[in-house]
Amino acid sequence: MGISSSFNIDLNEISDETNCVSTTPLNNVSIGLNLSHEINNCFIMETGLIYKTYKNGFEFNAPVKVFSFSTCFAAMNTWQIPLRIKLKTNIGRNVSFNVSLGYNYCYSNSTGASEGYFYSYSQTDTITINFSSKLDKPISFSLLESSLGLEFNIIKGTRILISGSYYTSFKKINSMDINYKNNNTQIKHAKAQLNGDYWCVGVSFYYPLVLFNKHEKTKLLSK
């Protein structure tokens, strides 16, 4: 049994007609509970539960590069149920290298609309921006997971795993419409799209659960 925490960077896609709007790293932290079963010394099956917050946003760069700023709209909270296959190879006395492939079922009941407005100016530019997004109903989606990690054995069978992972999705989860203009020019349009993809770096702590020790097993067998 294990507990885990990871630092995540959500990945967004931006479509913009003037290239003033771009992606920006949106950081968040997730927590999880892991249940693992070792088939043998090299093969592990794992499931659990992960709580993660998604954020969608953008960065706006002024045409004259005098200023820039970024923002995000209301977060979307999700629950993820992973099913992983892990391969472990010993590379030292108490260190092993892990490769993991997994499928994650994700569910979010976050709903509602979000919108914002910005007004900013420099010596040469006056920028106005408004953005909006709407989640109409709870959604579910799937993620494929791949990760690499180093596992360290410590006292009494406990282990610490440090890993880096990438999660990729198959469909759009949420999007944000962005309208902006520079001075008195025509309004321009952009869209920030969240597909569920993200990178993460995490730490997991595992403690072995043994239902019966060898002495108890012997007594049960003798009966």
Tab-separated table of C-alpha atoms in Angstrom:
chain	number	residue	atom	x	y	z
A	1	MET	CA	0.000	0.000	0.000
A	2	GLY	CA	1.304	3.451	-0.820
A	3	ILE	CA	0.581	7.157	-0.801
A	4	SER	CA	1.829	9.524	-3.474
A	5	SER	CA	2.035	13.181	-4.371
A	6	SER	CA	3.072	14.733	-7.660
A	7	PHE	CA	3.802	18.127	-9.160
A	8	ASN	CA	1.942	18.484	-12.472
A	9	ILE	CA	2.218	20.697	-15.540
A	10	ASP	CA	-0.986	20.755	-17.596
A	11	LEU	CA	-0.607	21.030	-21.377
A	12	ASN	CA	-2.937	23.265	-23.383
A	13	GLU	CA	-3.381	23.854	-27.100
A	14	ILE	CA	-3.731	27.442	-28.354
A	15	SER	CA	-5.151	28.538	-31.699
A	16	ASP	CA	-4.692	32.256	-32.398
A	17	GLU	CA	-4.868	34.288	-35.597
A	18	THR	CA	-2.096	36.741	-34.624
A	19	ASN	CA	0.104	34.590	-32.343
A	20	CYS	CA	-0.213	37.023	-29.434
A	21	VAL	CA	-1.738	34.307	-27.235
A	22	SER	CA	0.428	31.338	-26.271
A	23	THR	CA	0.487	28.463	-23.790
A	24	THR	CA	1.942	28.845	-20.324
A	25	PRO	CA	2.783	26.160	-17.729
A	26	LEU	CA	-0.060	25.800	-15.260
A	27	ASN	CA	1.203	24.049	-12.166
A	28	ASN	CA	-0.790	22.018	-9.666
A	29	VAL	CA	-0.320	19.206	-7.156
A	30	SER	CA	-2.166	15.878	-7.017
A	31	ILE	CA	-2.384	13.261	-4.257
A	32	GLY	CA	-3.085	9.559	-4.528
A	33	LEU	CA	-3.474	6.191	-2.857
A	34	ASN	CA	-1.793	3.138	-4.443
A	35	LEU	CA	-2.488	-0.573	-4.013
A	36	SER	CA	0.214	-2.822	-5.492
A	37	HIS	CA	0.624	-6.559	-5.836
A	38	GLU	CA	3.979	-8.095	-6.712
A	39	ILE	CA	3.542	-11.052	-9.051
A	40	ASN	CA	7.266	-11.737	-8.753
A	41	ASN	CA	10.450	-9.743	-8.203
A	42	CYS	CA	10.134	-8.058	-11.614
A	43	PHE	CA	6.408	-7.777	-12.340
A	44	ILE	CA	3.900	-5.598	-10.427
A	45	MET	CA	0.195	-4.832	-10.869
A	46	GLU	CA	-1.120	-1.602	-9.344
A	47	THR	CA	-4.350	0.347	-8.952
A	48	GLY	CA	-5.501	3.146	-6.660
A	49	LEU	CA	-7.174	6.553	-6.614
A	50	ILE	CA	-5.795	9.981	-7.599
A	51	TYR	CA	-7.268	13.411	-6.896
A	52	LYS	CA	-6.132	16.021	-9.424
A	53	THR	CA	-7.032	19.596	-10.314
A	54	TYR	CA	-6.866	20.710	-13.959
A	55	LYS	CA	-6.311	24.320	-14.947
A	56	ASN	CA	-6.687	25.920	-18.339
A	57	GLY	CA	-5.184	29.275	-19.236
A	58	PHE	CA	-3.099	31.355	-21.574
A	59	GLU	CA	-0.328	33.920	-21.808
A	60	PHE	CA	-0.746	37.168	-23.736
A	61	ASN	CA	2.286	38.921	-25.200
A	62	ALA	CA	1.953	42.563	-26.191
A	63	PRO	CA	3.033	43.248	-29.781
A	64	VAL	CA	5.785	45.634	-28.656
A	65	LYS	CA	7.015	43.156	-25.996
A	66	VAL	CA	6.715	45.793	-23.283
A	67	PHE	CA	4.677	43.547	-21.023
A	68	SER	CA	3.052	40.138	-20.836
A	69	PHE	CA	0.788	38.365	-18.391
A	70	SER	CA	-0.914	35.018	-17.942
A	71	THR	CA	-4.120	33.828	-16.353
A	72	CYS	CA	-6.277	30.771	-15.841
A	73	PHE	CA	-9.968	30.266	-15.286
A	74	ALA	CA	-11.811	28.119	-12.737
A	75	ALA	CA	-10.145	24.811	-12.013
A	76	MET	CA	-11.676	21.427	-12.811
A	77	ASN	CA	-11.322	18.763	-10.108
A	78	THR	CA	-11.007	15.130	-11.201
A	79	TRP	CA	-10.768	11.646	-9.708
A	80	GLN	CA	-8.550	9.160	-11.543
A	81	ILE	CA	-8.566	5.370	-11.163
A	82	PRO	CA	-5.329	3.936	-12.589
A	83	LEU	CA	-4.524	0.396	-13.660
A	84	ARG	CA	-0.775	-0.019	-14.113
A	85	ILE	CA	1.667	-2.714	-15.156
A	86	LYS	CA	5.170	-2.196	-13.755
A	87	LEU	CA	8.453	-3.834	-14.688
A	88	LYS	CA	11.262	-3.578	-12.143
A	89	THR	CA	14.985	-4.202	-12.671
A	90	ASN	CA	17.550	-4.122	-9.852
A	91	ILE	CA	20.447	-1.789	-10.586
A	92	GLY	CA	21.986	-1.820	-7.109
A	93	ARG	CA	21.721	-3.444	-3.722
A	94	ASN	CA	18.731	-1.336	-2.651
A	95	VAL	CA	17.862	0.477	-5.857
A	96	SER	CA	15.722	-0.604	-8.810
A	97	PHE	CA	14.683	0.957	-12.114
A	98	ASN	CA	10.932	0.968	-12.846
A	99	VAL	CA	9.046	1.215	-16.129
A	100	SER	CA	5.273	1.605	-15.939
A	101	LEU	CA	2.425	1.615	-18.460
A	102	GLY	CA	-1.132	2.301	-17.397
A	103	TYR	CA	-4.705	3.249	-18.176
A	104	ASN	CA	-6.593	5.856	-16.126
A	105	TYR	CA	-10.349	6.300	-15.944
A	106	CYS	CA	-11.093	9.906	-14.973
A	107	TYR	CA	-14.274	11.550	-13.739
A	108	SER	CA	-15.120	15.157	-12.934
A	109	ASN	CA	-18.373	16.594	-11.613
A	110	SER	CA	-17.142	20.197	-11.881
A	111	THR	CA	-19.706	22.364	-13.690
A	112	GLY	CA	-20.381	26.048	-14.188
A	113	ALA	CA	-19.245	29.041	-16.208
A	114	SER	CA	-16.189	31.218	-15.808
A	115	GLU	CA	-15.294	34.526	-17.392
A	116	GLY	CA	-12.847	37.371	-16.965
A	117	TYR	CA	-11.841	40.758	-18.329
A	118	PHE	CA	-8.492	42.543	-18.502
A	119	TYR	CA	-7.524	46.073	-19.380
A	120	SER	CA	-3.843	46.996	-19.554
A	121	TYR	CA	-1.752	49.652	-21.226
A	122	SER	CA	1.811	50.750	-21.903
A	123	GLN	CA	3.250	53.896	-23.492
A	124	THR	CA	2.233	52.719	-26.948
A	125	ASP	CA	-0.484	50.061	-26.493
A	126	THR	CA	-3.826	49.677	-24.820
A	127	ILE	CA	-4.858	46.019	-24.587
A	128	THR	CA	-8.339	44.766	-23.726
A	129	ILE	CA	-9.008	41.049	-23.267
A	130	ASN	CA	-12.042	39.055	-22.224
A	131	PHE	CA	-12.352	35.282	-21.946
A	132	SER	CA	-15.075	32.792	-21.067
A	133	SER	CA	-15.528	29.083	-20.534
A	134	LYS	CA	-18.414	26.819	-19.598
A	135	LEU	CA	-18.754	23.278	-18.268
A	136	ASP	CA	-22.315	22.093	-18.816
A	137	LYS	CA	-22.237	18.672	-17.177
A	138	PRO	CA	-19.993	16.124	-15.410
A	139	ILE	CA	-17.567	14.431	-17.771
A	140	SER	CA	-15.500	11.257	-17.903
A	141	PHE	CA	-12.452	10.579	-20.033
A	142	SER	CA	-9.495	8.218	-20.388
A	143	LEU	CA	-5.758	8.764	-20.090
A	144	LEU	CA	-2.813	6.609	-21.087
A	145	GLU	CA	0.108	6.782	-18.672
A	146	SER	CA	3.807	6.045	-19.174
A	147	SER	CA	6.456	6.585	-16.529
A	148	LEU	CA	10.052	5.941	-15.522
A	149	GLY	CA	11.306	5.869	-11.951
A	150	LEU	CA	13.872	4.881	-9.371
A	151	GLU	CA	12.758	2.858	-6.341
A	152	PHE	CA	14.780	2.784	-3.117
A	153	ASN	CA	14.403	0.080	-0.477
A	154	ILE	CA	14.592	1.391	3.064
A	155	ILE	CA	13.957	-0.192	6.474
A	156	LYS	CA	11.493	-3.059	7.088
A	157	GLY	CA	10.491	-3.466	3.458
A	158	THR	CA	9.281	0.107	2.974
A	159	ARG	CA	10.113	1.761	-0.347
A	160	ILE	CA	10.295	5.218	-1.878
A	161	LEU	CA	9.671	5.706	-5.593
A	162	ILE	CA	10.691	8.865	-7.461
A	163	SER	CA	9.174	8.945	-10.930
A	164	GLY	CA	8.402	11.078	-13.951
A	165	SER	CA	5.232	10.425	-15.955
A	166	TYR	CA	3.361	11.600	-19.010
A	167	TYR	CA	-0.426	11.333	-19.376
A	168	THR	CA	-2.115	11.628	-22.761
A	169	SER	CA	-5.815	11.830	-23.591
A	170	PHE	CA	-7.996	11.190	-26.650
A	171	LYS	CA	-10.530	14.017	-26.601
A	172	LYS	CA	-11.120	17.627	-25.640
A	173	ILE	CA	-12.039	18.118	-21.982
A	174	ASN	CA	-12.651	21.859	-21.854
A	175	SER	CA	-11.984	25.010	-23.857
A	176	MET	CA	-11.828	28.766	-23.357
A	177	ASP	CA	-12.813	31.469	-25.869
A	178	ILE	CA	-10.531	34.528	-25.861
A	179	ASN	CA	-11.265	37.908	-27.509
A	180	TYR	CA	-8.742	40.739	-27.524
A	181	LYS	CA	-7.816	43.933	-29.299
A	182	ASN	CA	-4.856	46.297	-29.393
A	183	ASN	CA	-5.788	49.993	-29.258
A	184	ASN	CA	-8.718	50.574	-31.619
A	185	THR	CA	-8.020	47.718	-34.008
A	186	GLN	CA	-10.464	44.984	-34.915
A	187	ILE	CA	-11.222	42.365	-32.243
A	188	LYS	CA	-9.129	39.190	-32.598
A	189	HIS	CA	-10.115	35.699	-31.516
A	190	ALA	CA	-8.227	32.816	-29.931
A	191	LYS	CA	-9.089	29.537	-28.216
A	192	ALA	CA	-7.328	27.652	-25.422
A	193	GLN	CA	-8.143	23.943	-25.410
A	194	LEU	CA	-7.516	21.467	-22.599
A	195	ASN	CA	-7.206	17.823	-23.672
A	196	GLY	CA	-6.165	16.313	-20.339
A	197	ASP	CA	-2.492	15.835	-21.241
A	198	TYR	CA	0.056	16.599	-18.538
A	199	TRP	CA	3.568	15.904	-17.264
A	200	CYS	CA	4.249	15.124	-13.637
A	201	VAL	CA	7.094	14.395	-11.244
A	202	GLY	CA	6.066	12.485	-8.146
A	203	VAL	CA	7.148	10.765	-4.966
A	204	SER	CA	5.445	7.627	-3.638
A	205	PHE	CA	5.913	5.916	-0.289
A	206	TYR	CA	5.057	2.181	-0.060
A	207	TYR	CA	4.602	0.045	3.029
A	208	PRO	CA	4.238	-3.761	2.743
A	209	LEU	CA	0.978	-5.279	3.949
A	210	VAL	CA	1.262	-8.924	5.077
A	211	LEU	CA	-2.011	-10.594	6.080
A	212	PHE	CA	-0.322	-13.700	7.553
A	213	ASN	CA	3.249	-14.239	8.646
A	214	LYS	CA	5.012	-17.558	8.140
A	215	HIS	CA	4.201	-18.844	11.651
A	216	GLU	CA	0.475	-18.142	11.242
A	217	LYS	CA	0.472	-19.823	7.819
A	218	THR	CA	2.050	-22.963	9.327
A	219	LYS	CA	-0.617	-23.159	12.039
A	220	LEU	CA	-3.400	-22.756	9.517
A	221	LEU	CA	-1.987	-25.478	7.287
A	222	SER	CA	-1.585	-27.888	10.207
A	223	LYS	CA	-5.270	-27.507	11.082
